[in-house]
mmCIF file of C-alpha atoms in Angstrom:
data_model
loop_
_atom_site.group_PDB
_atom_site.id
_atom_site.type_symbol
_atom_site.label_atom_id
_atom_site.label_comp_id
_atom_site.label_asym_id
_atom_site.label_seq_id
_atom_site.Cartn_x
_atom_site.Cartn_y
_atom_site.Cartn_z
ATOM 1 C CA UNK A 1 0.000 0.000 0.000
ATOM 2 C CA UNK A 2 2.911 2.171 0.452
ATOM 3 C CA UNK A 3 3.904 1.993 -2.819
ATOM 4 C CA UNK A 4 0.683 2.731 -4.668
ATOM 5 C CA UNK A 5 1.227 6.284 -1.911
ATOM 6 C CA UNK A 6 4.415 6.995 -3.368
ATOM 7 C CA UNK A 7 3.389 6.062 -7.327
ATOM 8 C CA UNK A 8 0.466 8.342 -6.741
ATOM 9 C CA UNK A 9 2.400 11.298 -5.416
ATOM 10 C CA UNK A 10 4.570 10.963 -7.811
ATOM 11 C CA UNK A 11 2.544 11.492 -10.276
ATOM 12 C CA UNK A 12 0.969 14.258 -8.589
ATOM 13 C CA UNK A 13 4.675 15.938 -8.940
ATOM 14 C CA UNK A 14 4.749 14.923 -12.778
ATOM 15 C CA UNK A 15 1.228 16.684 -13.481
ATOM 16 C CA UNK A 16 1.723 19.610 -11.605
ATOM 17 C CA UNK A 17 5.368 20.339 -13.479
ATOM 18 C CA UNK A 18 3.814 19.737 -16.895
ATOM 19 C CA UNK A 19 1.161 22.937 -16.069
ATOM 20 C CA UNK A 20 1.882 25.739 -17.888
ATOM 21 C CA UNK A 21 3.643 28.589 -15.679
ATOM 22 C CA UNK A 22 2.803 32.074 -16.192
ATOM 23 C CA UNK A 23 4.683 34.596 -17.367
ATOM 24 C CA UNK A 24 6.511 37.548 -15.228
ATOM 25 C CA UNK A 25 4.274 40.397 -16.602
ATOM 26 C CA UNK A 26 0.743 38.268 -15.758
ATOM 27 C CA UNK A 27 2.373 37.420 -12.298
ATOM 28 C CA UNK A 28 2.733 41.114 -11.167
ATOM 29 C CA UNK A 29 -0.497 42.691 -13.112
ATOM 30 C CA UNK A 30 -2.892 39.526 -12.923
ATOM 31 C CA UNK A 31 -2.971 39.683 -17.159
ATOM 32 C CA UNK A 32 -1.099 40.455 -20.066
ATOM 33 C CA UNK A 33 -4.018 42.832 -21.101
ATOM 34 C CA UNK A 34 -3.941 44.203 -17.721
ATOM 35 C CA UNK A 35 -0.467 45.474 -18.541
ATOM 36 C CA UNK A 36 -0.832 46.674 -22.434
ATOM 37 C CA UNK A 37 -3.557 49.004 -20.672
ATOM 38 C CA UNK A 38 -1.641 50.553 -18.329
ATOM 39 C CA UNK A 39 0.889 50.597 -21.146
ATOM 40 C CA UNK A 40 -1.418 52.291 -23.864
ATOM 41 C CA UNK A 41 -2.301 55.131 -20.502
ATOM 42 C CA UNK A 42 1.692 55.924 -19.861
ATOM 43 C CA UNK A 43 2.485 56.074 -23.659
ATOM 44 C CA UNK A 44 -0.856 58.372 -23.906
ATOM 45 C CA UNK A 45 0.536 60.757 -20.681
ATOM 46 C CA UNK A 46 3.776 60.586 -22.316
ATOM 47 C CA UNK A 47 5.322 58.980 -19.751
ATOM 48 C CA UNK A 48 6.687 56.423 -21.703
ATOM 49 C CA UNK A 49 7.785 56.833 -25.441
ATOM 50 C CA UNK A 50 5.823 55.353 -28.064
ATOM 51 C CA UNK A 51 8.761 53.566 -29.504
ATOM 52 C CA UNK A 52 7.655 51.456 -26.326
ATOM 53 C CA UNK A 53 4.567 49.995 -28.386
ATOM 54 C CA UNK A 54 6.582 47.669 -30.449
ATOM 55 C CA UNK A 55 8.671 46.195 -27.335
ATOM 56 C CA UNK A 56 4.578 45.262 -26.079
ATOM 57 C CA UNK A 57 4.510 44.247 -29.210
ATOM 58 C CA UNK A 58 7.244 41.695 -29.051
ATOM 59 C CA UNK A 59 6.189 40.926 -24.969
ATOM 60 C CA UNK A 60 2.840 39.701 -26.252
ATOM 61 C CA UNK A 61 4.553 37.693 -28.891
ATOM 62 C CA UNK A 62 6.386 35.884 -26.142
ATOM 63 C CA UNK A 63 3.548 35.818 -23.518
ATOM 64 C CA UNK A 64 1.369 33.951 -26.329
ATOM 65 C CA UNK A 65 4.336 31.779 -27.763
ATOM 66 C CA UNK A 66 5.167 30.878 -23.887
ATOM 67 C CA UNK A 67 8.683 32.123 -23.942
ATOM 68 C CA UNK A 68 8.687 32.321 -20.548
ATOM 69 C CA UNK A 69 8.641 28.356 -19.611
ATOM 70 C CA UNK A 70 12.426 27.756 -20.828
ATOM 71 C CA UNK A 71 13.313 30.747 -18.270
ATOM 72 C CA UNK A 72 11.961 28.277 -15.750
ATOM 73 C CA UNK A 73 13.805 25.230 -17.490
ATOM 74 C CA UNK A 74 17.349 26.600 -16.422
#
């Protein structure tokens, strides 16, 4: 019986590493979207340059592409 404990948690260790992790950006704002808005309002108060657009542009690619999971390989 202690052997079907330790397959089972075991397994419960396998499936729980195969879930997709999020990314940095959806950790600290709760969503990517969450973040291109409050991007869009500091590139619209000119706080931010709107050169910064296309670097969103290339964070979404890698939010959606799931860049982030071989940052969490090494």
């Amino acid at each position: 019986m202690a052997g079907i404990r330790a397959l089972q948690r075991r397994v419960k260790r396998i499936e729980s590493a195969r879930k997709p992790r999020p990314s940095p950006i959806v950790i600290l704002c709760g969503s990517f979207d969450a973040f291109a808005d409050e991007v869009y309002a500091d590139v619209e108060a000119g706080k931010l340059a709107g050169d910064f657009l296309r670097i969103l542009d290339h964070l979404r690619e890698w939010d959606e592409g799931m860049v982030w999971a071989l940052a969490y390989a090494r």
